[in-house]
Short mmCIF file of C-alpha atoms and ligand atoms in Angstrom, two decimals:
data_model
loop_
_atom_site.label_atom_id
_atom_site.label_comp_id
_atom_site.label_asym_id
_atom_site.label_seq_id
_atom_site.Cartn_x
_atom_site.Cartn_y
_atom_site.Cartn_z
CA MET A 11 94.85 134.30 114.78
CA ALA A 12 94.34 130.55 114.67
CA THR A 13 97.02 127.93 115.18
CA ILE A 14 98.03 126.68 111.75
CA ILE A 15 97.96 122.89 111.62
CA ASP A 16 101.03 122.15 109.54
CA GLY A 17 100.25 118.97 107.63
CA LYS A 18 103.39 119.23 105.57
CA ALA A 19 105.70 119.18 108.59
CA LEU A 20 103.69 116.50 110.36
CA ALA A 21 103.64 114.32 107.23
CA ALA A 22 107.42 114.70 106.84
CA LYS A 23 107.90 113.56 110.43
CA ILE A 24 105.61 110.54 109.95
CA ARG A 25 107.33 109.61 106.70
CA GLN A 26 110.70 109.65 108.45
CA GLU A 27 109.31 107.43 111.21
CA ILE A 28 107.95 105.04 108.60
CA ALA A 29 111.33 104.94 106.82
CA ASN A 30 113.03 104.03 110.11
CA GLU A 31 110.40 101.37 110.81
CA VAL A 32 110.74 99.90 107.31
CA ASN A 33 114.51 99.69 107.70
CA SER A 34 114.35 97.77 110.92
CA VAL A 35 111.41 95.52 110.03
CA ALA A 36 112.64 94.73 106.52
CA ALA A 37 116.11 93.78 107.80
CA ALA A 38 114.53 91.26 110.16
CA ALA A 39 111.99 89.93 107.66
CA GLY A 40 114.34 89.82 104.65
CA ARG A 41 111.97 91.68 102.34
CA ARG A 42 110.81 95.26 102.00
CA PRO A 43 107.10 96.17 101.88
CA GLY A 44 105.76 96.50 98.35
CA LEU A 45 103.02 98.72 96.93
CA ALA A 46 101.47 98.19 93.49
CA VAL A 47 100.12 101.37 91.93
CA ILE A 48 97.78 100.96 88.96
CA GLN A 49 96.83 103.81 86.66
CA VAL A 50 94.34 103.41 83.83
CA GLY A 51 94.66 106.11 81.18
CA ALA A 52 96.79 109.24 81.39
CA ASP A 53 94.70 111.81 83.25
CA PRO A 54 97.29 114.51 84.12
CA ALA A 55 96.09 115.02 87.71
CA SER A 56 96.12 111.24 88.30
CA SER A 57 99.63 111.04 86.84
CA VAL A 58 100.85 113.65 89.33
CA TYR A 59 99.25 111.78 92.25
CA VAL A 60 100.70 108.46 91.09
CA ARG A 61 104.17 109.94 90.65
CA ASN A 62 104.07 111.48 94.12
CA LYS A 63 102.93 108.23 95.68
CA LYS A 64 105.71 106.23 94.02
CA LYS A 65 108.32 108.81 95.05
CA ALA A 66 107.07 108.76 98.64
CA CYS A 67 107.36 104.95 98.65
CA GLU A 68 110.93 105.05 97.45
CA GLU A 69 111.89 107.62 100.08
CA ALA A 70 110.41 105.39 102.79
CA GLY A 71 112.16 102.26 101.53
CA ILE A 72 108.92 100.73 100.24
CA VAL A 73 109.20 99.03 96.83
CA SER A 74 106.72 100.47 94.35
CA PHE A 75 105.48 98.51 91.32
CA GLY A 76 103.88 100.69 88.67
CA TYR A 77 101.26 99.38 86.23
CA ASP A 78 99.97 101.63 83.47
CA LEU A 79 97.01 100.44 81.44
CA PRO A 80 95.76 102.34 78.40
CA GLU A 81 92.54 104.36 78.65
CA ASP A 82 90.77 101.78 76.45
CA ALA A 83 91.87 98.74 78.47
CA SER A 84 88.96 96.45 79.27
CA GLN A 85 87.67 95.97 82.77
CA GLU A 86 88.58 92.26 82.44
CA GLN A 87 92.22 93.21 81.81
CA LEU A 88 92.23 95.35 84.92
CA LEU A 89 90.58 92.62 87.01
CA GLU A 90 93.14 90.08 85.76
CA LEU A 91 95.98 92.40 86.76
CA ILE A 92 94.45 92.91 90.22
CA GLU A 93 94.07 89.15 90.67
CA ALA A 94 97.72 88.62 89.73
CA LEU A 95 98.73 91.26 92.28
CA ASN A 96 96.46 89.69 94.89
CA GLN A 97 98.55 86.51 94.48
CA ASP A 98 101.94 88.27 94.26
CA GLU A 99 103.83 87.84 97.54
CA ARG A 100 106.06 90.85 96.89
CA VAL A 101 102.99 93.08 96.89
CA ASP A 102 101.50 94.05 100.26
CA GLY A 103 99.31 96.89 99.05
CA ILE A 104 97.36 97.50 95.83
CA LEU A 105 96.18 100.94 94.85
CA CYS A 106 94.07 101.64 91.82
CA GLN A 107 94.16 105.36 91.08
CA LEU A 108 90.70 106.90 90.72
CA PRO A 109 88.81 108.03 88.75
CA LEU A 110 88.56 105.07 86.38
CA PRO A 111 87.43 105.48 82.76
CA ASP A 112 83.64 105.58 82.31
CA HIS A 113 83.42 102.07 80.87
CA MET A 114 84.69 100.58 84.14
CA ASP A 115 82.64 99.99 87.26
CA GLU A 116 84.50 101.42 90.25
CA PHE A 117 82.70 99.24 92.80
CA THR A 118 83.51 96.01 90.91
CA VAL A 119 87.16 97.00 90.52
CA LEU A 120 87.70 98.05 94.14
CA ASN A 121 85.88 94.94 95.30
CA ALA A 122 88.41 92.79 93.41
CA ILE A 123 91.32 93.94 95.57
CA ARG A 124 91.92 91.57 98.48
CA PRO A 125 90.85 93.41 101.64
CA GLU A 126 94.23 92.65 103.27
CA LYS A 127 95.97 94.51 100.42
CA ASP A 128 93.42 97.33 100.16
CA VAL A 129 95.68 100.15 101.38
CA ASP A 130 93.17 102.77 100.24
CA GLY A 131 90.61 101.31 102.64
CA PHE A 132 87.86 101.41 100.00
CA HIS A 133 86.91 97.70 99.96
CA PRO A 134 83.47 97.02 101.49
CA VAL A 135 85.08 94.67 104.02
CA ASN A 136 87.34 97.45 105.31
CA VAL A 137 84.47 99.95 105.24
CA GLY A 138 82.36 97.49 107.23
CA LEU A 139 85.14 96.81 109.74
CA LEU A 140 85.56 100.54 110.30
CA SER A 141 81.86 101.12 110.77
CA THR A 142 81.56 98.23 113.23
CA GLY A 143 84.54 99.55 115.20
CA HIS A 144 87.07 96.86 114.27
CA LYS A 145 90.69 97.14 113.19
CA SER A 146 90.94 97.68 109.45
CA LEU A 147 92.81 99.51 106.74
CA VAL A 148 91.29 102.98 107.01
CA SER A 149 91.06 105.23 103.98
CA CYS A 150 94.03 107.56 103.87
CA THR A 151 92.56 111.06 103.90
CA PRO A 152 90.26 110.42 106.89
CA ALA A 153 93.13 108.69 108.72
CA GLY A 154 95.29 111.75 108.00
CA VAL A 155 92.65 114.08 109.42
CA LEU A 156 92.50 112.12 112.67
CA GLU A 157 96.28 111.97 112.91
CA MET A 158 96.45 115.77 112.62
CA LEU A 159 93.87 116.33 115.34
CA LYS A 160 95.75 113.99 117.65
CA ALA A 161 99.15 115.49 116.88
CA TYR A 162 97.83 118.94 117.81
CA ASN A 163 96.12 117.60 120.97
CA ILE A 164 92.70 118.69 119.80
CA GLU A 165 90.07 117.14 122.06
CA ILE A 166 87.55 115.05 120.11
CA LYS A 167 85.68 113.18 122.83
CA GLY A 168 82.34 114.81 123.59
CA LYS A 169 82.89 117.54 121.00
CA ARG A 170 80.49 118.43 118.24
CA CYS A 171 81.88 117.60 114.83
CA VAL A 172 80.23 118.71 111.60
CA ILE A 173 81.44 117.19 108.35
CA ILE A 174 80.42 118.81 105.08
CA GLY A 175 80.42 116.07 102.45
CA ARG A 176 79.23 112.45 102.44
CA SER A 177 81.46 110.79 99.86
CA ASN A 178 82.64 107.21 100.34
CA ILE A 179 86.27 108.23 100.26
CA VAL A 180 86.22 111.19 102.67
CA GLY A 181 82.93 112.29 104.28
CA LYS A 182 81.55 108.96 105.44
CA PRO A 183 84.80 107.36 106.68
CA VAL A 184 85.88 110.54 108.46
CA ALA A 185 82.48 110.56 110.18
CA GLN A 186 83.03 106.97 111.32
CA LEU A 187 86.44 107.83 112.69
CA MET A 188 85.13 110.84 114.60
CA LEU A 189 82.30 108.73 115.98
CA ARG A 190 84.82 106.10 117.06
CA GLU A 191 86.67 108.89 118.89
CA HIS A 192 83.43 109.78 120.71
CA ALA A 193 82.57 113.02 118.94
CA THR A 194 78.91 113.89 118.37
CA VAL A 195 78.79 113.83 114.60
CA THR A 196 76.64 115.60 112.02
CA ILE A 197 77.10 114.91 108.32
CA ALA A 198 75.97 117.70 105.99
CA HIS A 199 75.65 117.58 102.21
CA SER A 200 74.24 119.42 99.22
CA ARG A 201 70.62 119.02 100.42
CA THR A 202 71.32 120.23 103.95
CA VAL A 203 69.16 123.20 104.90
CA ASP A 204 70.80 126.20 106.59
CA LEU A 205 74.32 124.84 106.40
CA PRO A 206 76.07 127.86 108.02
CA LYS A 207 73.90 127.55 111.14
CA ILE A 208 74.66 123.83 111.49
CA CYS A 209 78.37 124.45 110.97
CA ARG A 210 78.42 127.19 113.60
CA ASP A 211 77.56 124.48 116.15
CA ALA A 212 80.77 122.63 115.41
CA ASP A 213 83.78 122.46 117.70
CA ILE A 214 85.45 120.62 114.84
CA LEU A 215 84.39 121.51 111.30
CA ILE A 216 85.63 119.27 108.48
CA ALA A 217 85.00 120.51 104.93
CA ALA A 218 85.19 117.86 102.18
CA VAL A 219 83.08 119.44 99.47
CA GLY A 220 85.19 120.34 96.46
CA ARG A 221 83.92 123.94 96.13
CA ALA A 222 86.52 126.65 96.18
CA GLU A 223 86.36 128.76 99.37
CA MET A 224 82.69 128.00 100.03
CA VAL A 225 83.11 127.99 103.81
CA THR A 226 83.28 131.58 105.05
CA ALA A 227 83.73 133.02 108.55
CA ASP A 228 79.96 132.88 108.92
CA TYR A 229 80.18 129.06 109.13
CA ILE A 230 82.66 129.01 111.98
CA LYS A 231 82.18 129.11 115.74
CA PRO A 232 84.87 131.25 117.40
CA GLY A 233 87.71 129.01 118.53
CA ALA A 234 86.61 125.98 116.48
CA THR A 235 89.05 123.68 114.72
CA VAL A 236 88.65 123.80 110.94
CA ILE A 237 89.99 120.98 108.76
CA ASP A 238 89.94 121.77 105.06
CA VAL A 239 90.07 118.66 102.88
CA GLY A 240 89.14 120.41 99.63
CA ILE A 241 91.56 120.80 96.75
CA ASN A 242 90.24 123.27 94.18
CA ARG A 243 91.42 125.87 91.71
CA ASN A 244 89.86 129.29 92.13
CA GLU A 245 89.04 131.61 89.23
CA GLN A 246 92.63 132.83 89.13
CA GLY A 247 93.85 129.23 88.85
CA LYS A 248 95.29 129.27 92.37
CA LEU A 249 95.12 126.12 94.50
CA VAL A 250 92.63 126.72 97.32
CA GLY A 251 90.60 124.66 99.76
CA ASP A 252 86.90 124.61 100.55
CA VAL A 253 87.49 127.22 103.26
CA ARG A 254 88.19 130.93 102.79
CA PHE A 255 91.41 130.71 104.72
CA GLU A 256 92.14 134.40 105.36
CA GLU A 257 88.87 135.16 107.13
CA ALA A 258 88.43 131.71 108.68
CA SER A 259 91.84 131.88 110.33
CA GLN A 260 90.76 135.08 112.12
CA ILE A 261 87.94 133.29 113.90
CA ALA A 262 89.00 129.61 114.19
CA GLY A 263 91.13 128.28 117.03
CA ALA A 264 93.10 126.02 114.71
CA ILE A 265 92.99 125.53 110.96
CA THR A 266 94.65 123.55 108.18
CA PRO A 267 96.00 125.46 105.15
CA VAL A 268 95.65 124.42 101.51
CA PRO A 269 98.17 123.48 100.24
CA GLY A 270 100.21 122.05 103.09
CA GLY A 271 97.39 120.67 105.24
CA VAL A 272 95.47 117.46 104.65
CA GLY A 273 97.04 116.69 101.24
CA PRO A 274 100.52 115.68 102.45
CA MET A 275 98.96 113.65 105.27
CA THR A 276 97.06 111.50 102.78
CA ILE A 277 100.29 110.20 101.23
CA ALA A 278 101.87 109.63 104.65
CA MET A 279 98.85 107.51 105.62
CA LEU A 280 99.14 105.48 102.42
CA LEU A 281 102.68 104.54 103.43
CA LYS A 282 101.49 103.75 106.93
CA ASN A 283 98.74 101.49 105.58
CA THR A 284 101.23 99.71 103.32
CA VAL A 285 103.46 98.95 106.28
CA GLN A 286 100.40 97.84 108.29
CA ALA A 287 99.38 95.45 105.47
CA TYR A 288 102.96 94.14 105.26
CA ARG A 289 103.13 93.55 108.99
CA GLN A 290 99.79 91.74 108.96
CA ALA A 291 100.77 89.58 105.99
CA ARG A 292 103.97 88.54 107.73
CA GLY A 293 102.45 88.22 111.18
CA ILE A 294 104.67 90.99 112.59
CA LEU A 295 102.78 92.92 115.25
P1 LIG B 30 82.66 114.33 96.20
O1 LIG B 30 82.35 115.19 95.05
O2 LIG B 30 82.60 112.85 96.07
O3 LIG B 30 81.71 114.73 97.42
C1 LIG B 30 81.44 116.06 97.72
C2 LIG B 30 80.43 116.15 98.81
O4 LIG B 30 80.15 117.52 99.05
C3 LIG B 30 79.10 115.48 98.47
O5 LIG B 30 78.65 114.72 99.57
C4 LIG B 30 78.17 116.65 98.19
O6 LIG B 30 76.83 116.44 98.58
C5 LIG B 30 78.75 117.74 99.06
N1 LIG B 30 78.42 119.06 98.54
C6 LIG B 30 78.57 119.52 97.29
N2 LIG B 30 78.14 120.80 97.19
C7 LIG B 30 77.71 121.14 98.42
C8 LIG B 30 77.16 122.31 98.96
N3 LIG B 30 76.95 123.41 98.23
N4 LIG B 30 76.82 122.32 100.27
C9 LIG B 30 77.02 121.23 101.04
N5 LIG B 30 77.55 120.09 100.58
C10 LIG B 30 77.90 120.03 99.29
O7 LIG B 30 84.10 114.80 96.69
P2 LIG B 30 85.23 114.05 97.58
O8 LIG B 30 84.68 113.71 98.90
O9 LIG B 30 85.88 113.02 96.77
O10 LIG B 30 86.27 115.25 97.72
C11 LIG B 30 85.93 116.47 98.35
C12 LIG B 30 87.07 117.43 98.21
O11 LIG B 30 88.21 116.89 98.87
C13 LIG B 30 87.52 117.68 96.77
O12 LIG B 30 87.96 119.01 96.67
C14 LIG B 30 88.68 116.74 96.58
O13 LIG B 30 89.58 117.21 95.60
C15 LIG B 30 89.30 116.81 97.95
N6 LIG B 30 90.10 115.64 98.32
C16 LIG B 30 91.28 115.89 98.91
C17 LIG B 30 92.08 114.87 99.31
C18 LIG B 30 93.35 115.20 99.99
O14 LIG B 30 94.23 114.37 100.04
N7 LIG B 30 93.48 116.39 100.56
C19 LIG B 30 91.72 113.47 99.07
C20 LIG B 30 90.40 113.31 98.51
C21 LIG B 30 89.64 114.37 98.14
P3 LIG B 30 75.88 115.34 97.87
O15 LIG B 30 76.30 114.03 98.41
O16 LIG B 30 74.52 115.73 98.32
O17 LIG B 30 76.10 115.47 96.40
#
């Protein structure tokens, strides 16, 4: 039976550390870190994410500023709000909850956030800094994956890492991080031929697909570490990952559950990025 990588417990520990850090840094600097969270429209899943993020901020002593725009708000309105927040000295981080309504262009909107306040790590400047190996705000889910591997002392250097998924928010940045940590990285996607065979080569298999329980035992090398980023509902409406946990955990060496794996780490990394942005803005190293 595999070691279960407990993202929930690890995230709670990190959040406590961040709260302690915020207390001491804010007392010295005379101002708490601030995170602006923008939601356009009222998508129920987005509302849950936004609520959780604001709650996590409050618990860590970070001030959260909520901005709700109606579904039919114009892109110009959103860009004006972002520009105001770019200039607002109380705001260290700006997060625009995705997905945006169809009439808005995600790239234009994310590009409008000042890179120094881009706590989601989606701005092309931060993406470029990551891919050229420089310090940057790293997107939260990939950062959470790396944090978990490190916390569980899972060797990355020289290991073969296969990532299923090439999205801008998970697959590609997680690949960059693993490369930075000296793994030998393969990125698979929907056009990859013979996916199970490629995955069976992996010492570290990261699934970021969005297909309920697609990854079966047949994809996993005995003893491999399996990180399941997916959040899906199966046919019974139950929350499941991309990996068929029951059978995968019989063959893997270590594995993340869903829920309670990568998900909680993502929020912890958002708080961490906000504090990083705050420190940088105030020149506190
Ligand atoms: P996207 O839909 O943007 O990307 C999915 C990727 O999976 C694409 O690259 C796609 O390939 C690939 N893919 C789809 N079907 C297959 C297949 N049959 N075989 C191989 N590859 C396939 O999703 P995201 O990256 O945004 O999210 C992935 C999952 O992670 C989702 O379940 C999402 O909910 C979850 N997630 C979880 C987070 C967390 O905090 N835990 C945070 C963010 C996301 P192609 O490019 O060829 O289309």
